[in-house]
Short mmCIF file of C-alpha atoms and ligand atoms in Angstrom, two decimals:
data_model
loop_
_atom_site.label_atom_id
_atom_site.label_comp_id
_atom_site.label_asym_id
_atom_site.label_seq_id
_atom_site.Cartn_x
_atom_site.Cartn_y
_atom_site.Cartn_z
CA UNK A 287 -185.34 -108.65 72.96
CA UNK A 288 -189.07 -107.97 72.62
CA UNK A 289 -188.76 -108.47 68.83
CA UNK A 290 -187.44 -111.97 69.42
CA UNK A 291 -190.09 -112.74 71.93
CA UNK A 292 -192.74 -111.57 69.50
CA UNK A 293 -191.55 -113.73 66.65
CA UNK A 294 -191.43 -116.69 69.05
CA UNK A 295 -195.02 -115.76 70.03
CA UNK A 296 -195.92 -115.73 66.34
CA UNK A 297 -194.71 -119.28 65.85
CA UNK A 298 -196.33 -120.35 69.07
CA UNK A 299 -199.63 -119.03 67.75
CA UNK A 300 -199.23 -120.87 64.46
CA UNK A 301 -198.46 -124.11 66.26
CA UNK A 302 -201.37 -123.77 68.68
CA UNK A 303 -203.70 -123.09 65.75
CA UNK A 304 -202.34 -126.21 63.99
CA UNK A 305 -202.62 -128.49 67.03
CA UNK A 306 -206.10 -127.29 67.96
CA UNK A 307 -207.47 -127.96 64.52
CA UNK A 308 -205.52 -131.25 64.04
CA UNK A 309 -205.15 -133.06 67.35
CA UNK A 310 -204.04 -136.16 65.41
CA UNK A 311 -200.49 -134.74 65.54
CA UNK A 312 -200.55 -135.01 69.24
CA UNK A 313 -202.04 -138.49 69.38
CA UNK A 314 -199.79 -140.12 66.85
CA UNK A 315 -196.22 -138.81 66.92
CA UNK A 316 -194.31 -140.20 63.96
CA UNK A 317 -192.21 -143.21 64.86
CA UNK A 318 -188.46 -143.00 64.28
CA UNK A 319 -186.95 -145.53 61.98
CA UNK A 320 -184.38 -147.57 63.87
CA UNK A 321 -181.28 -147.77 61.72
CA UNK A 322 -179.96 -150.94 63.43
CA UNK A 323 -180.46 -153.95 61.13
CA UNK A 324 -184.25 -153.90 60.43
CA UNK A 325 -185.89 -157.24 59.71
CA UNK A 326 -187.65 -157.34 56.41
CA UNK A 327 -191.30 -157.68 57.59
CA UNK A 328 -190.79 -155.14 60.37
CA UNK A 329 -189.27 -152.86 57.81
CA UNK A 330 -192.27 -153.12 55.42
CA UNK A 331 -194.77 -152.66 58.13
CA UNK A 332 -192.93 -149.68 59.30
CA UNK A 333 -192.58 -148.26 55.84
CA UNK A 334 -196.29 -148.68 55.24
CA UNK A 335 -197.12 -146.98 58.43
CA UNK A 336 -194.71 -144.16 57.64
CA UNK A 337 -196.24 -143.84 54.17
CA UNK A 338 -199.66 -143.60 55.70
CA UNK A 339 -198.41 -141.02 58.12
CA UNK A 340 -196.86 -139.04 55.35
CA UNK A 341 -200.08 -139.19 53.40
CA UNK A 342 -201.99 -138.07 56.46
CA UNK A 343 -199.48 -135.38 57.04
CA UNK A 344 -199.61 -134.01 53.51
CA UNK A 345 -203.42 -134.02 53.71
CA UNK A 346 -203.17 -132.15 56.94
CA UNK A 347 -200.66 -129.74 55.38
CA UNK A 348 -202.87 -129.00 52.37
CA UNK A 349 -205.85 -128.53 54.68
CA UNK A 350 -203.72 -126.27 56.79
CA UNK A 351 -202.68 -124.36 53.69
CA UNK A 352 -206.34 -123.61 53.04
CA UNK A 353 -207.04 -122.79 56.65
CA UNK A 354 -203.78 -120.88 57.03
CA UNK A 355 -204.96 -117.85 55.14
CA UNK A 356 -207.91 -117.46 57.43
CA UNK A 357 -205.90 -118.13 60.55
CA UNK A 358 -203.05 -115.98 59.42
CA UNK A 359 -205.21 -112.88 59.60
CA UNK A 360 -206.22 -113.60 63.17
CA UNK A 361 -202.65 -114.54 64.14
CA UNK A 362 -201.34 -111.31 62.64
CA UNK A 363 -203.99 -109.34 64.51
CA UNK A 364 -203.11 -111.10 67.77
CA UNK A 365 -199.43 -110.40 67.22
CA UNK A 366 -200.16 -106.76 66.52
CA UNK A 367 -202.16 -106.55 69.69
CA UNK A 368 -199.37 -108.17 71.66
CA UNK A 369 -196.85 -105.85 70.07
CA UNK A 370 -198.74 -102.73 71.09
CA UNK A 371 -199.27 -103.94 74.61
CA UNK A 372 -195.58 -104.83 74.58
CA UNK A 373 -194.75 -101.28 73.61
CA UNK A 374 -196.91 -99.97 76.42
CA UNK A 375 -195.17 -102.26 78.86
CA UNK A 376 -191.81 -101.21 77.55
CA UNK A 377 -192.54 -97.50 77.97
CA UNK A 378 -193.88 -98.15 81.48
CA UNK A 379 -190.70 -100.06 82.19
CA UNK A 380 -188.42 -97.24 80.92
CA UNK A 381 -190.42 -94.81 83.07
CA UNK A 382 -189.99 -97.01 86.12
CA UNK A 383 -186.31 -97.46 85.35
CA UNK A 384 -185.70 -93.77 85.09
CA UNK A 385 -187.62 -93.14 88.30
CA UNK A 386 -185.49 -95.83 89.99
CA UNK A 387 -182.19 -94.42 88.68
CA UNK A 388 -183.31 -90.93 89.77
CA UNK A 389 -184.00 -92.30 93.25
CA UNK A 390 -180.61 -93.95 93.30
CA UNK A 391 -178.98 -90.74 92.22
CA UNK A 392 -180.82 -88.91 94.98
CA UNK A 393 -179.56 -91.34 97.60
CA UNK A 394 -176.00 -91.00 96.31
CA UNK A 395 -176.26 -87.21 96.32
CA UNK A 396 -177.69 -87.18 99.87
CA UNK A 397 -174.84 -89.35 101.12
CA UNK A 398 -172.27 -87.21 99.39
CA UNK A 399 -173.75 -84.01 100.67
CA UNK A 400 -174.05 -85.37 104.23
CA UNK A 401 -170.35 -86.30 104.09
CA UNK A 402 -169.52 -82.91 102.70
CA UNK A 403 -171.30 -80.78 105.32
CA UNK A 404 -168.92 -82.30 107.85
CA UNK A 405 -165.82 -81.09 106.02
CA UNK A 406 -167.19 -77.82 104.58
CA UNK A 407 -165.82 -74.57 105.88
CA UNK A 408 -167.14 -71.08 105.15
CA UNK A 409 -164.11 -70.52 102.94
CA UNK A 410 -165.29 -72.99 100.27
CA UNK A 411 -168.97 -72.12 100.15
CA UNK A 412 -170.93 -73.57 97.26
CA UNK A 413 -172.51 -71.14 94.88
CA UNK A 414 -173.98 -73.26 92.16
CA UNK A 415 -173.85 -76.57 90.32
CA UNK A 416 -170.50 -75.79 88.67
CA UNK A 417 -168.82 -75.44 92.10
CA UNK A 418 -170.48 -78.76 93.11
CA UNK A 419 -169.05 -80.25 89.93
CA UNK A 420 -165.60 -79.00 90.85
CA UNK A 421 -166.01 -80.70 94.23
CA UNK A 422 -166.49 -83.95 92.31
CA UNK A 423 -170.26 -84.21 92.39
CA UNK A 424 -170.89 -85.77 89.02
CA UNK A 425 -174.47 -87.02 89.32
CA UNK A 426 -177.36 -85.08 87.78
CA UNK A 427 -180.12 -84.40 90.27
CA UNK A 428 -181.33 -82.24 93.08
CA UNK A 429 -178.81 -80.58 95.34
CA UNK A 430 -179.15 -78.31 98.30
CA UNK A 431 -176.90 -75.25 98.16
CA UNK A 432 -176.09 -74.04 101.68
CA UNK A 433 -176.95 -70.49 102.65
CA UNK A 434 -174.11 -68.00 102.69
CA UNK A 435 -174.29 -64.93 104.93
CA UNK A 436 -171.32 -63.26 103.20
CA UNK A 437 -172.95 -63.49 99.81
CA UNK A 438 -176.39 -62.93 101.28
CA UNK A 439 -177.68 -66.09 99.63
CA UNK A 440 -180.32 -68.28 101.27
CA UNK A 441 -180.35 -72.06 101.27
CA UNK A 442 -181.53 -73.13 97.84
CA UNK A 443 -182.60 -76.34 96.20
CA UNK A 444 -181.31 -76.68 92.68
CA UNK A 445 -181.35 -79.26 89.90
CA UNK A 446 -177.86 -79.82 88.46
CA UNK A 447 -177.21 -81.14 84.99
CA UNK A 448 -173.83 -82.77 85.37
CA UNK A 449 -173.82 -84.47 82.00
CA UNK A 450 -174.67 -82.13 79.11
CA UNK A 451 -171.54 -80.84 77.35
CA UNK A 452 -169.39 -81.45 80.43
CA UNK A 453 -172.00 -80.68 83.08
CA UNK A 454 -171.93 -78.04 85.81
CA UNK A 455 -175.30 -76.54 84.67
CA UNK A 456 -177.74 -75.09 87.17
CA UNK A 457 -181.21 -75.57 85.72
CA UNK A 458 -183.24 -72.32 85.98
CA UNK A 459 -186.40 -73.39 84.10
CA UNK A 460 -188.04 -76.60 83.00
CA UNK A 461 -191.23 -77.44 81.06
CA UNK A 462 -191.98 -81.08 80.57
CA UNK A 463 -195.11 -82.18 82.34
CA UNK A 464 -197.42 -79.22 81.94
CA UNK A 465 -198.67 -79.67 85.53
CA UNK A 466 -197.47 -76.24 86.74
CA UNK A 467 -199.07 -73.02 85.54
CA UNK A 468 -196.58 -70.31 84.43
CA UNK A 469 -199.23 -67.60 84.30
CA UNK A 470 -198.00 -66.10 87.61
CA UNK A 471 -197.44 -62.71 89.14
CA UNK A 472 -194.31 -60.68 89.72
CA UNK A 473 -193.70 -61.90 93.24
CA UNK A 474 -193.95 -65.56 92.26
CA UNK A 475 -191.59 -65.08 89.37
CA UNK A 476 -189.27 -63.28 91.73
CA UNK A 477 -189.15 -66.08 94.30
CA UNK A 478 -189.61 -69.01 91.99
CA UNK A 479 -192.29 -71.67 91.77
CA UNK A 480 -193.02 -75.24 90.70
CA UNK A 481 -191.35 -78.49 91.56
CA UNK A 482 -187.62 -78.91 91.12
CA UNK A 483 -187.92 -82.35 89.57
CA UNK A 484 -190.77 -81.27 87.31
CA UNK A 485 -191.78 -77.90 85.86
CA UNK A 486 -190.39 -74.87 87.63
CA UNK A 487 -188.97 -71.37 87.50
CA UNK A 488 -185.98 -71.00 89.80
CA UNK A 489 -186.83 -67.40 90.58
CA UNK A 490 -185.58 -64.10 89.14
CA UNK A 491 -183.82 -63.17 92.38
CA UNK A 492 -181.81 -66.44 92.37
CA UNK A 493 -181.10 -66.29 88.67
CA UNK A 494 -179.93 -62.71 89.03
CA UNK A 495 -177.56 -63.73 91.87
CA UNK A 496 -176.24 -66.73 89.93
CA UNK A 497 -175.55 -64.61 86.82
CA UNK A 498 -173.38 -62.04 88.60
CA UNK A 499 -170.35 -63.95 87.47
CA UNK A 500 -169.82 -64.17 83.64
CA UNK A 501 -172.41 -66.75 82.71
CA UNK A 502 -173.49 -68.90 79.78
CA UNK A 503 -177.12 -69.72 79.06
CA UNK A 504 -178.20 -72.91 77.35
CA UNK A 505 -181.74 -73.53 76.15
CA UNK A 506 -182.75 -77.06 75.23
CA UNK A 507 -185.92 -77.80 73.39
CA UNK A 508 -187.82 -80.84 72.15
CA UNK A 509 -190.73 -80.82 69.74
CA UNK A 510 -193.60 -83.34 69.54
CA UNK A 511 -191.79 -85.42 66.92
CA UNK A 512 -188.99 -85.99 69.46
CA UNK A 513 -186.43 -83.80 67.74
CA UNK A 514 -184.07 -82.03 70.16
CA UNK A 515 -182.41 -78.65 69.54
CA UNK A 516 -180.44 -76.22 71.61
CA UNK A 517 -179.47 -72.54 71.74
CA UNK A 518 -176.52 -71.16 73.71
CA UNK A 519 -175.64 -67.64 74.67
CA UNK A 520 -172.47 -66.14 76.09
CA UNK A 521 -172.69 -63.24 78.54
CA UNK A 522 -176.07 -64.02 80.01
CA UNK A 523 -177.07 -61.47 82.65
CA UNK A 524 -180.30 -61.03 84.56
CA UNK A 525 -180.13 -57.55 86.15
CA UNK A 526 -181.62 -56.88 89.60
CA UNK A 527 -185.23 -56.08 90.53
CA UNK A 528 -184.60 -52.31 90.38
CA UNK A 529 -183.84 -52.86 86.70
CA UNK A 530 -186.89 -55.08 86.33
CA UNK A 531 -184.75 -58.23 85.88
CA UNK A 532 -183.71 -56.95 82.44
CA UNK A 533 -182.18 -59.62 80.20
CA UNK A 534 -178.77 -59.29 78.51
CA UNK A 535 -177.33 -61.80 76.05
CA UNK A 536 -174.19 -62.23 74.08
CA UNK A 537 -173.84 -64.14 70.81
CA UNK A 538 -176.04 -67.08 69.85
CA UNK A 539 -174.81 -70.49 68.85
CA UNK A 540 -176.71 -73.73 68.41
CA UNK A 541 -179.01 -75.56 66.07
CA UNK A 542 -182.45 -74.15 67.01
CA UNK A 543 -182.91 -72.35 63.71
CA UNK A 544 -183.01 -68.56 63.93
CA UNK A 545 -182.08 -67.00 67.25
CA UNK A 546 -185.43 -66.33 68.95
CA UNK A 547 -184.06 -64.74 72.17
CA UNK A 548 -182.11 -61.93 70.53
CA UNK A 549 -185.38 -60.03 70.11
CA UNK A 550 -185.70 -60.09 73.89
CA UNK A 551 -182.19 -58.84 74.56
CA UNK A 552 -181.97 -55.67 76.68
CA UNK A 553 -185.64 -56.05 77.63
CA UNK A 554 -187.30 -55.90 81.07
CA UNK A 555 -189.25 -58.77 82.60
CA UNK A 556 -193.07 -58.50 82.54
CA UNK A 557 -195.75 -60.45 84.36
CA UNK A 558 -199.53 -60.24 84.26
CA UNK A 559 -199.44 -57.67 87.07
CA UNK A 560 -196.40 -55.69 85.87
CA UNK A 561 -196.33 -54.49 82.26
CA UNK A 562 -192.75 -53.55 81.45
CA UNK A 563 -192.93 -54.42 77.76
CA UNK A 564 -192.36 -52.22 74.72
CA UNK A 565 -195.93 -52.48 73.47
CA UNK A 566 -199.27 -50.81 73.83
CA UNK A 567 -200.66 -54.27 74.48
CA UNK A 568 -200.08 -56.09 77.72
CA UNK A 569 -197.92 -58.87 76.34
CA UNK A 570 -197.80 -60.93 79.54
CA UNK A 571 -201.59 -61.16 79.48
CA UNK A 572 -201.72 -61.91 75.76
CA UNK A 573 -198.99 -64.56 75.92
CA UNK A 574 -199.98 -65.85 79.41
CA UNK A 575 -196.57 -65.98 81.00
CA UNK A 576 -193.77 -64.07 82.66
CA UNK A 577 -191.02 -63.16 80.22
CA UNK A 578 -188.84 -60.46 78.77
CA UNK A 579 -191.68 -59.32 76.50
CA UNK A 580 -190.76 -56.88 73.80
CA UNK A 581 -193.72 -56.36 71.48
CA UNK A 582 -194.43 -59.10 72.13
CA UNK A 583 -192.52 -62.31 71.34
CA UNK A 584 -190.03 -64.12 69.21
CA UNK A 585 -190.10 -66.87 71.79
CA UNK A 586 -192.33 -67.50 74.80
CA UNK A 587 -190.61 -70.22 76.84
CA UNK A 588 -192.82 -69.52 79.93
CA UNK A 589 -196.04 -69.70 77.89
CA UNK A 590 -198.93 -72.13 78.25
CA UNK A 591 -198.15 -75.85 78.08
CA UNK A 592 -200.25 -77.34 75.29
CA UNK A 593 -200.39 -81.09 74.77
CA UNK A 594 -200.14 -82.97 71.49
CA UNK A 595 -203.09 -82.13 69.29
CA UNK A 596 -203.50 -78.68 70.92
CA UNK A 597 -199.86 -77.83 70.42
CA UNK A 598 -200.19 -76.04 67.06
CA UNK A 599 -203.32 -74.03 67.53
CA UNK A 600 -202.43 -71.25 69.96
CA UNK A 601 -200.24 -68.16 70.01
CA UNK A 602 -199.64 -68.19 73.80
CA UNK A 603 -197.88 -71.56 73.90
CA UNK A 604 -194.25 -72.39 74.58
CA UNK A 605 -192.90 -71.03 71.32
CA UNK A 606 -189.53 -70.56 69.60
CA UNK A 607 -190.34 -68.78 66.32
CA UNK A 608 -186.92 -69.49 64.78
CA UNK A 609 -187.61 -73.24 64.76
CA UNK A 610 -191.33 -74.05 64.62
CA UNK A 611 -192.96 -70.64 64.20
CA UNK A 612 -195.44 -68.62 66.15
CA UNK A 613 -198.06 -71.19 67.05
CA UNK A 614 -196.16 -74.37 67.77
CA UNK A 615 -195.96 -75.13 71.48
CA UNK A 616 -192.96 -77.27 72.38
CA UNK A 617 -193.06 -80.52 74.28
CA UNK A 618 -190.07 -79.93 76.51
CA UNK A 619 -187.83 -77.00 77.42
CA UNK A 620 -184.94 -76.61 79.82
CA UNK A 621 -182.98 -73.42 80.52
CA UNK A 622 -179.68 -73.82 82.34
CA UNK A 623 -176.71 -71.67 83.23
CA UNK A 624 -173.06 -72.13 84.16
CA UNK A 625 -170.02 -69.86 84.54
CA UNK A 626 -168.40 -68.76 81.27
CA UNK A 627 -164.99 -70.08 82.37
CA UNK A 628 -166.29 -73.49 83.45
CA UNK A 629 -163.89 -76.32 82.60
CA UNK A 630 -165.24 -79.85 82.82
C1 NAG B 217 -204.46 -141.32 58.98
O1 NAG B 217 -205.74 -140.75 59.17
C2 NAG B 217 -206.79 -141.70 59.28
C3 NAG B 217 -208.09 -140.92 59.36
O2 NAG B 217 -207.94 -139.58 59.66
C4 NAG B 217 -206.57 -142.56 60.52
O3 NAG B 217 -207.58 -143.54 60.61
C5 NAG B 217 -205.25 -143.26 60.43
O4 NAG B 217 -205.00 -143.99 61.57
C6 NAG B 217 -204.17 -142.20 60.20
N1 NAG B 217 -202.91 -142.90 59.99
C7 NAG B 217 -201.79 -142.58 60.56
C8 NAG B 217 -200.59 -143.37 60.28
O5 NAG B 217 -201.70 -141.58 61.37
C1 NAG B 218 -170.35 -61.51 68.84
O1 NAG B 218 -169.98 -61.69 67.49
C2 NAG B 218 -169.43 -60.57 66.91
C3 NAG B 218 -169.26 -60.80 65.41
O2 NAG B 218 -168.94 -62.10 65.14
C4 NAG B 218 -168.13 -60.29 67.60
O3 NAG B 218 -167.49 -59.12 67.04
C5 NAG B 218 -168.37 -60.03 69.11
O4 NAG B 218 -167.19 -59.85 69.80
C6 NAG B 218 -169.15 -61.18 69.69
N1 NAG B 218 -169.58 -60.82 71.01
C7 NAG B 218 -169.41 -61.59 72.08
C8 NAG B 218 -169.94 -61.04 73.32
O5 NAG B 218 -168.88 -62.67 71.99
C1 NAG B 219 -177.70 -57.16 73.80
O1 NAG B 219 -177.93 -55.86 74.26
C2 NAG B 219 -176.79 -55.23 74.81
C3 NAG B 219 -177.19 -53.87 75.29
O2 NAG B 219 -177.77 -53.13 74.28
C4 NAG B 219 -175.66 -55.19 73.79
O3 NAG B 219 -174.50 -54.63 74.35
C5 NAG B 219 -175.36 -56.57 73.28
O4 NAG B 219 -174.41 -56.54 72.25
C6 NAG B 219 -176.66 -57.21 72.76
N1 NAG B 219 -176.37 -58.56 72.41
C7 NAG B 219 -176.29 -58.94 71.14
C8 NAG B 219 -176.08 -60.39 70.88
O5 NAG B 219 -176.40 -58.17 70.21
C1 NAG B 220 -200.32 -71.47 62.70
O1 NAG B 220 -199.31 -71.25 61.78
C2 NAG B 220 -199.54 -71.77 60.50
C3 NAG B 220 -198.30 -71.57 59.69
O2 NAG B 220 -197.60 -70.41 60.03
C4 NAG B 220 -200.76 -71.04 59.93
O3 NAG B 220 -201.04 -71.56 58.65
C5 NAG B 220 -201.93 -71.24 60.87
O4 NAG B 220 -203.04 -70.48 60.38
C6 NAG B 220 -201.61 -70.81 62.24
N1 NAG B 220 -202.69 -71.12 63.18
C7 NAG B 220 -203.14 -70.24 64.06
C8 NAG B 220 -204.24 -70.71 64.94
O5 NAG B 220 -202.67 -69.13 64.23
CA1 CA B 221 -197.47 -52.81 77.39
#
């Protein structure tokens, strides 16, 4: 659509340039020859006039030809300017559209959840996004999981991905705006932080609880060229706090190059105030995050968010060595989990 509009704009520019420099076109529109039995003198007058007009027109055209080259440059420049402002408008429009659809989703979800609290009994408590999915919630967005005394789980706000590979994913981590610092202490990583629609860590305690059933982990990544890759792991377990939220992973599958989480398998969680790593260094302080630091990293998904231009200059960024190496900080990351036996 914008392409069409732009080429129309191009022609409009050409016409405007032509009319402005040769107003004679506007003053004397060529007369149409009436085909119905022309009388001889009228005919000749008309023909003469037409001839004159044609002569004028070809003079105008040749003049225009000379002028055209000069004008063309400015027309092209104007079109390019329009095009770039068009692109800006377009991206603003997509942004607004996605905001709007997210709002719509949120309203739908609220309505569904309001209806659901009326019918919910303690027997069918909701544990995560996959159980919501099984109850026919199929919209990605923010949901409120009710507290459950039996399971000892508090009320929890989660973001559900109900689309990727069948949906049912509870998002446990997201990096996309860079507005939330991930250089936090043990207690904050335990409880969770950030904003559920933006950048956040769900909280080690919650992740531990959600991974008590056999669980799959999916890591989605995007680089600054817009390429998207993923890594998936079977048998994801986050042990409890007594075991320092130690990470366990099964086999890797995906297209994110070499597996960059395997190095962190069977490794405790470390933060700037709790050094549980396998290194003389304090990895959490070197890599500026909270993570299952070994000595130190093969990936650092909770590292510092660096923007384009700064993204390839630091070793404490959001890295995945198996894809872009040790000093390339990714543009977007999402970590999400769902039960191993989930059937969409
Ligand atoms: C052609 O151009 C001349 C001068 O520019 C003008 O006097 C004349 O009326 C024009 N003729 C027609 C038919 O437009
Ligand atoms: C991982 O892969 C190995 C070799 O392919 C296989 O023997 C093993 O059972 C797999 N482990 C899991 C947890 O799927
Ligand atoms: C991760 O570590 C655990 C414990 O050592 C081990 O059982 C499991 O096989 C490891 N995962 C992989 C993919 O090797
Ligand atoms: C980043 O990595 C590239 C390629 O591995 C290397 O050439 C460059 O020196 C590194 N830059 C920094 C700041 O470490
Ligand atoms: Ca250490």
